[in-house]
Each structure stands twice: as structure tokens, then as C-alpha cells.
Amino acid sequence: MSENERAKEQVRRHWAAQAARWSAQQARMASANRAVTEALLEAARVGPGLRVLDLASGAGEPALTLAEAVGPDGRVTATDLVPEMLAGAETLARERGLKNIAFRQADAEALPFPDASFDRVTCRFGVMFFPDLAGALGEARRVLVPGGLVALLVWGPFERNPAHSAAAGTLRRYLPPGADEPPVAGVMFRYAESGLLAAALRAAGFRDVAEEARSLTADFETTADGYWRSRAEPGSQIDQLLTRVPPERRDEAVAAALAALRRYERDGRLVFPAAVNIAAGRR
């Protein structure tokens, strides 16, 4: 097995194990990240009647919002490497009565679609998990119509994203020297440095490329304690970090993480700043 395939298999295992939890929390996460999703749709210039391919759709966003935006005359194809993640999204689409969305297990580096099949290709918080970004961007360009747009959104710097850094960053301070990171967590901020995505798009042959660092807000509509309970469920990144903390220091680590989260409580709800990078280019 090649290094590329090993990386994909690690991604498959991680997200297959997380699928049920993410599906259960889909509505809350969609609401919290509404501003992020809207920023991506704006960058992709999504409107009625367009054919959109969404990569790494996960538990359903932004694909479900895209389906609403393109309307009955448009079409969205939601894809993910992990079919278990898509299953929950497909159920949600049926419940919402969305008839203009299809779901397909697909490897972003080898898309099962003909050339020039889509007007837009989007990806929110997914490209950092692609072992071969150049290969995935080549495929995105292939399936776009001439003049079609690709829009990608990733996390900005870790320290400017307290939804991650407040709890996870605090727990990391309690890890013993040499402790390994939970699987997948180490790549989440791979493109946090501004300009990396734009350079990759240009190298893949896209034109009119632009990248923007945006400061948005994520409103989780819950307290710090509620957020902790939802994020620290068995198998989550927080849970995996906590199991690496020496047992005699875990209570102290949890108390410190909760104190860090409470700094972002406003009137009984947790509101985080969110730093993201958004890059777009035209075929």
C-alpha cells in the first residue's frame, strides 16, 4: 500500500468511526457554522439553476444548503470518501424534501464523473484531508465546465480558532513529552497559512485565482459545559486527547479546558471567533 493509500485509509477509519456522532450533531453544527457556509457560497457565486459538486460533504454541510440555494432547476452532487458520513446526510435530505441532491461515495483524487459535468465545485473543511491536493484539484478542474468556479474553505491559524484551541490546546499542555497526536488531528490546519491554497490552485491551472482570510463567528447556542459534553464523547478528538493525559492530571486538565471555554460564553451561549481562508479560481 502506498503512502497516499495509507493516509486515505486512516481518514476512512477515523471518519467512519465518527459518522454516527457527527450525524447526531448535524443540526447544531450547521447552525453554528452558518456564517462559514454562507461565506463559501458567496465565494463560489452559487445561484439558482447551477450544477454543483461538493467534495467531502461529511454529515451534510454545505451540500444541503447548496441544494436550497440552487433551487429546483439546479442540482447538487454531495460526495465523500466515507459512505458512513453520507448516510446521515441523505436521511436529512429526504426529511427536508430536497429532490435536487444526489449522494455518491467518491475519492476526490479520482472523481467518477465525466469531463465538464459541473458549473461549480465546492469544499468546506475538506481539502486538508486530501493526501494529494494537486491530484484532487486536477480532478476538480477536469469536471468543471470552461469558466466554472472552484471554491475551497479551510481553517485559518489554530490559535485564532478557539472552537479548537480553547479545549484541545489546553489539553495538549497536559500531555506527557513525546505523546502522539490523535489520528487526523495533525492535518486540520495544514492550509492555515494564507496563500497556500491560492498557490495550489494556480499550479493546477486555474485562473482568476483569489484567496481571502476571513474573520467570522461561530455561535453554538449552548454553554461551555454543553459544548464540552458534545465534543468529549467517546472517540472524539477531545476524548482521544484526554486519554493521553496522565490519569492523575485528567481532572485538572478538564477543569482548565472548561475555564478556557467559559471565556467565550455570552449570555449563556458559546460564541467563538472563527478564522478561515477561502480560495477560489476559474477553469
Short mmCIF file of C-alpha atoms in Angstrom, two decimals:
data_model
loop_
_atom_site.label_atom_id
_atom_site.label_comp_id
_atom_site.label_asym_id
_atom_site.label_seq_id
_atom_site.Cartn_x
_atom_site.Cartn_y
_atom_site.Cartn_z
CA MET A 1 0.00 0.00 0.00
CA SER A 2 1.38 3.40 -1.00
CA GLU A 3 1.79 6.28 1.45
CA ASN A 4 -1.14 8.01 -0.27
CA GLU A 5 -3.41 4.99 0.22
CA ARG A 6 -2.31 4.59 3.84
CA ALA A 7 -3.27 8.22 4.50
CA LYS A 8 -6.67 7.70 2.88
CA GLU A 9 -7.28 4.56 4.89
CA GLN A 10 -6.51 6.45 8.09
CA VAL A 11 -9.02 9.13 7.04
CA ARG A 12 -11.62 6.45 6.21
CA ARG A 13 -11.24 4.73 9.58
CA HIS A 14 -11.33 7.97 11.55
CA TRP A 15 -14.45 9.43 9.93
CA ALA A 16 -16.30 6.12 9.71
CA ALA A 17 -15.91 5.86 13.49
CA GLN A 18 -17.14 9.47 13.89
CA ALA A 19 -20.09 9.24 11.48
CA ALA A 20 -22.87 8.49 13.98
CA ARG A 21 -21.75 11.26 16.33
CA TRP A 22 -21.47 13.84 13.55
CA SER A 23 -24.88 12.90 12.14
CA ALA A 24 -26.46 13.28 15.58
CA GLN A 25 -24.93 16.75 15.94
CA GLN A 26 -25.52 17.88 12.34
CA ALA A 27 -28.24 20.43 13.08
CA ARG A 28 -26.26 22.09 15.87
CA MET A 29 -23.06 22.20 13.84
CA ALA A 30 -24.86 23.52 10.76
CA SER A 31 -26.34 26.34 12.82
CA ALA A 32 -23.04 27.17 14.50
CA ASN A 33 -21.19 27.26 11.18
CA ARG A 34 -23.87 29.10 9.21
CA ALA A 35 -21.62 32.12 8.61
CA VAL A 36 -18.85 29.84 7.32
CA THR A 37 -21.18 28.10 4.89
CA GLU A 38 -22.57 31.42 3.63
CA ALA A 39 -19.03 32.70 3.03
CA LEU A 40 -18.27 29.65 0.89
CA LEU A 41 -21.45 30.04 -1.17
CA GLU A 42 -20.60 33.69 -1.71
CA ALA A 43 -17.09 32.83 -2.91
CA ALA A 44 -18.49 30.18 -5.27
CA ARG A 45 -21.13 32.60 -6.58
CA VAL A 46 -23.81 29.97 -6.17
CA GLY A 47 -27.23 30.75 -7.61
CA PRO A 48 -30.36 29.12 -8.98
CA GLY A 49 -30.03 26.56 -11.74
CA LEU A 50 -26.36 25.67 -11.23
CA ARG A 51 -24.91 22.15 -11.13
CA VAL A 52 -22.67 21.92 -8.06
CA LEU A 53 -20.28 19.19 -6.97
CA ASP A 54 -19.50 19.30 -3.24
CA LEU A 55 -16.40 17.42 -2.08
CA ALA A 56 -16.01 15.94 1.42
CA SER A 57 -19.65 16.68 2.24
CA GLY A 58 -19.49 14.76 5.51
CA ALA A 59 -22.68 14.91 7.56
CA GLY A 60 -24.36 17.20 5.01
CA GLU A 61 -22.99 20.71 5.00
CA PRO A 62 -22.56 22.67 2.88
CA ALA A 63 -24.30 20.31 0.40
CA LEU A 64 -27.78 20.68 1.92
CA THR A 65 -27.52 24.47 1.95
CA LEU A 66 -26.21 24.37 -1.62
CA ALA A 67 -29.27 22.37 -2.68
CA GLU A 68 -31.54 25.05 -1.26
CA ALA A 69 -29.51 27.78 -2.99
CA VAL A 70 -29.56 26.28 -6.49
CA GLY A 71 -33.30 25.65 -6.31
CA PRO A 72 -35.41 23.10 -8.18
CA ASP A 73 -33.73 23.88 -11.52
CA GLY A 74 -30.26 23.25 -10.10
CA ARG A 75 -28.56 20.06 -8.98
CA VAL A 76 -26.10 19.25 -6.19
CA THR A 77 -23.97 16.12 -6.00
CA ALA A 78 -22.66 15.51 -2.48
CA THR A 79 -19.61 13.28 -2.25
CA ASP A 80 -17.37 11.88 0.44
CA LEU A 81 -14.68 9.25 0.72
CA VAL A 82 -16.56 7.77 3.69
CA PRO A 83 -20.04 6.40 2.85
CA GLU A 84 -21.00 6.20 6.53
CA MET A 85 -20.80 10.01 6.71
CA LEU A 86 -23.06 10.45 3.68
CA ALA A 87 -25.75 8.13 5.03
CA GLY A 88 -26.86 10.62 7.65
CA ALA A 89 -26.82 13.48 5.13
CA GLU A 90 -29.01 11.53 2.74
CA THR A 91 -31.55 10.93 5.51
CA LEU A 92 -31.65 14.65 6.28
CA ALA A 93 -32.20 15.49 2.61
CA ARG A 94 -35.21 13.16 2.49
CA GLU A 95 -36.62 14.65 5.69
CA ARG A 96 -36.32 18.15 4.21
CA GLY A 97 -37.90 17.09 0.95
CA LEU A 98 -34.86 18.06 -1.14
CA LYS A 99 -35.27 16.45 -4.56
CA ASN A 100 -32.33 18.15 -6.28
CA ILE A 101 -29.46 16.50 -4.42
CA ALA A 102 -27.70 13.19 -5.00
CA PHE A 103 -25.15 11.40 -2.82
CA ARG A 104 -22.14 9.49 -4.10
CA GLN A 105 -19.17 7.88 -2.39
CA ALA A 106 -16.14 9.25 -4.22
CA ASP A 107 -12.41 9.78 -3.91
CA ALA A 108 -11.68 13.45 -4.66
CA GLU A 109 -8.47 12.39 -6.39
CA ALA A 110 -10.34 10.11 -8.85
CA LEU A 111 -13.81 11.54 -9.38
CA PRO A 112 -16.34 9.21 -11.09
CA PHE A 113 -17.82 11.95 -13.28
CA PRO A 114 -17.38 12.90 -16.95
CA ASP A 115 -15.43 15.96 -18.04
CA ALA A 116 -17.23 19.32 -17.80
CA SER A 117 -20.12 17.97 -15.68
CA PHE A 118 -20.45 20.83 -13.18
CA ASP A 119 -20.68 24.61 -13.02
CA ARG A 120 -19.19 24.78 -9.52
CA VAL A 121 -17.02 22.63 -7.27
CA THR A 122 -17.01 23.40 -3.55
CA CYS A 123 -15.25 22.02 -0.49
CA ARG A 124 -15.62 23.21 3.11
CA PHE A 125 -13.11 21.96 5.69
CA GLY A 126 -12.14 19.02 3.49
CA VAL A 127 -9.08 19.65 1.35
CA MET A 128 -6.71 19.40 4.31
CA PHE A 129 -7.57 15.69 4.47
CA PHE A 130 -6.68 15.04 0.80
CA PRO A 131 -3.25 13.34 0.69
CA ASP A 132 -2.73 14.55 -2.91
CA LEU A 133 -4.19 18.06 -3.16
CA ALA A 134 -2.73 18.59 -6.63
CA GLY A 135 -4.44 15.44 -7.86
CA ALA A 136 -7.77 16.48 -6.33
CA LEU A 137 -7.56 19.97 -7.85
CA GLY A 138 -6.74 18.45 -11.23
CA GLU A 139 -9.89 16.36 -10.98
CA ALA A 140 -11.94 19.38 -9.87
CA ARG A 141 -10.73 21.29 -12.91
CA ARG A 142 -11.50 18.36 -15.21
CA VAL A 143 -15.13 18.05 -14.13
CA LEU A 144 -15.80 21.81 -14.30
CA VAL A 145 -17.22 23.41 -17.41
CA PRO A 146 -14.98 26.05 -19.05
CA GLY A 147 -15.36 29.18 -16.95
CA GLY A 148 -16.69 27.19 -13.97
CA LEU A 149 -15.59 28.06 -10.44
CA VAL A 150 -13.99 26.08 -7.65
CA ALA A 151 -14.22 27.44 -4.08
CA LEU A 152 -12.36 25.98 -1.09
CA LEU A 153 -12.61 26.89 2.59
CA VAL A 154 -10.19 25.81 5.32
CA TRP A 155 -9.33 26.76 8.88
CA GLY A 156 -7.04 29.71 9.48
CA PRO A 157 -4.42 29.66 12.28
CA PHE A 158 -5.10 27.27 15.16
CA GLU A 159 -4.64 29.94 17.82
CA ARG A 160 -7.29 32.14 16.14
CA ASN A 161 -9.88 29.35 16.24
CA PRO A 162 -10.82 28.86 19.89
CA ALA A 163 -13.52 26.35 18.93
CA HIS A 164 -10.47 24.11 18.58
CA SER A 165 -7.69 25.80 20.51
CA ALA A 166 -9.55 26.60 23.75
CA ALA A 167 -10.20 22.98 24.71
CA ALA A 168 -7.78 20.97 22.57
CA GLY A 169 -4.96 23.47 23.01
CA THR A 170 -5.42 23.40 26.78
CA LEU A 171 -5.41 19.61 26.93
CA ARG A 172 -2.23 19.45 24.86
CA ARG A 173 -0.41 21.29 27.64
CA TYR A 174 -1.10 18.31 29.90
CA LEU A 175 0.26 15.66 27.54
CA PRO A 176 3.50 13.95 28.56
CA PRO A 177 6.58 14.61 26.41
CA GLY A 178 6.52 12.62 23.18
CA ALA A 179 2.79 11.86 23.28
CA ASP A 180 1.38 11.37 19.80
CA GLU A 181 -1.45 13.41 18.28
CA PRO A 182 -4.84 11.77 17.68
CA PRO A 183 -5.17 10.47 14.11
CA VAL A 184 -6.13 13.11 11.50
CA ALA A 185 -5.94 16.00 14.02
CA GLY A 186 -2.45 16.94 12.88
CA VAL A 187 -3.59 17.89 9.36
CA MET A 188 -6.62 20.05 10.20
CA PHE A 189 -4.63 23.28 9.95
CA ARG A 190 -2.44 22.26 7.03
CA TYR A 191 -3.51 25.28 4.94
CA ALA A 192 -3.82 27.82 7.75
CA GLU A 193 -1.09 29.99 6.23
CA SER A 194 -2.62 32.46 3.80
CA GLY A 195 -1.67 31.95 0.18
CA LEU A 196 -1.10 28.19 0.20
CA LEU A 197 -4.44 27.34 -1.39
CA ALA A 198 -4.12 30.09 -3.99
CA ALA A 199 -0.70 28.77 -4.99
CA ALA A 200 -2.10 25.24 -5.29
CA LEU A 201 -4.99 26.45 -7.49
CA ARG A 202 -2.63 28.31 -9.81
CA ALA A 203 -0.35 25.29 -10.04
CA ALA A 204 -3.39 23.19 -11.04
CA GLY A 205 -4.14 25.53 -13.94
CA PHE A 206 -6.94 27.66 -12.51
CA ARG A 207 -7.12 31.33 -13.48
CA ASP A 208 -8.52 34.45 -11.80
CA VAL A 209 -7.40 32.93 -8.50
CA ALA A 210 -8.04 34.82 -5.27
CA GLU A 211 -7.64 33.91 -1.62
CA GLU A 212 -9.04 35.79 1.36
CA ALA A 213 -8.57 35.43 5.10
CA ARG A 214 -11.93 35.98 6.81
CA SER A 215 -12.86 36.52 10.45
CA LEU A 216 -16.31 35.07 11.12
CA THR A 217 -18.35 33.97 14.14
CA ALA A 218 -19.50 30.52 15.27
CA ASP A 219 -22.47 30.61 17.66
CA PHE A 220 -23.01 27.23 19.29
CA GLU A 221 -26.17 28.22 21.19
CA THR A 222 -25.06 26.25 24.24
CA THR A 223 -22.98 26.74 27.38
CA ALA A 224 -19.33 25.79 27.79
CA ASP A 225 -20.43 22.70 29.72
CA GLY A 226 -22.87 21.69 26.98
CA TYR A 227 -20.22 22.20 24.33
CA TRP A 228 -17.73 20.12 26.32
CA ARG A 229 -20.19 17.25 26.70
CA SER A 230 -20.89 17.17 22.97
CA ARG A 231 -17.22 17.42 21.99
CA ALA A 232 -15.85 14.97 24.55
CA GLU A 233 -17.96 11.97 23.60
CA PRO A 234 -16.15 8.63 23.25
CA GLY A 235 -13.93 8.55 20.16
CA SER A 236 -13.89 12.31 19.62
CA GLN A 237 -10.66 14.26 19.25
CA ILE A 238 -11.12 15.72 22.75
CA ASP A 239 -11.68 12.23 24.17
CA GLN A 240 -8.60 10.93 22.38
CA LEU A 241 -6.51 13.79 23.74
CA LEU A 242 -7.85 13.28 27.24
CA THR A 243 -6.95 9.58 27.22
CA ARG A 244 -3.34 10.64 26.53
CA VAL A 245 -3.26 12.85 29.63
CA PRO A 246 -1.84 11.03 32.69
CA PRO A 247 -4.80 9.80 34.82
CA GLU A 248 -3.71 11.75 37.87
CA ARG A 249 -3.91 15.03 35.91
CA ARG A 250 -7.15 14.50 33.97
CA ASP A 251 -9.46 16.27 36.40
CA GLU A 252 -7.13 19.26 36.41
CA ALA A 253 -6.93 19.20 32.60
CA VAL A 254 -10.74 19.10 32.20
CA ALA A 255 -11.18 21.98 34.67
CA ALA A 256 -8.62 24.05 32.76
CA ALA A 257 -10.25 23.29 29.40
CA LEU A 258 -13.69 24.28 30.72
CA ALA A 259 -12.26 27.51 32.12
CA ALA A 260 -10.76 28.30 28.71
CA LEU A 261 -14.13 27.66 27.03
CA ARG A 262 -16.07 29.80 29.52
CA ARG A 263 -14.12 32.85 28.38
CA TYR A 264 -16.25 32.72 25.22
CA GLU A 265 -19.64 32.45 26.93
CA ARG A 266 -22.03 35.30 26.24
CA ASP A 267 -25.45 35.28 27.95
CA GLY A 268 -25.47 31.52 28.32
CA ARG A 269 -24.25 30.67 24.83
CA LEU A 270 -20.81 29.95 23.47
CA VAL A 271 -19.74 32.34 20.70
CA PHE A 272 -16.35 31.80 19.08
CA PRO A 273 -14.43 33.89 16.57
CA ALA A 274 -13.57 31.74 13.54
CA ALA A 275 -10.63 32.45 11.26
CA VAL A 276 -10.86 30.82 7.82
CA ASN A 277 -9.13 31.05 4.47
CA ILE A 278 -11.28 30.98 1.33
CA ALA A 279 -9.74 30.46 -2.11
CA ALA A 280 -11.48 30.41 -5.47
CA GLY A 281 -10.42 30.04 -9.10
CA ARG A 282 -11.94 29.68 -12.53
CA ARG A 283 -11.32 26.92 -15.03
#
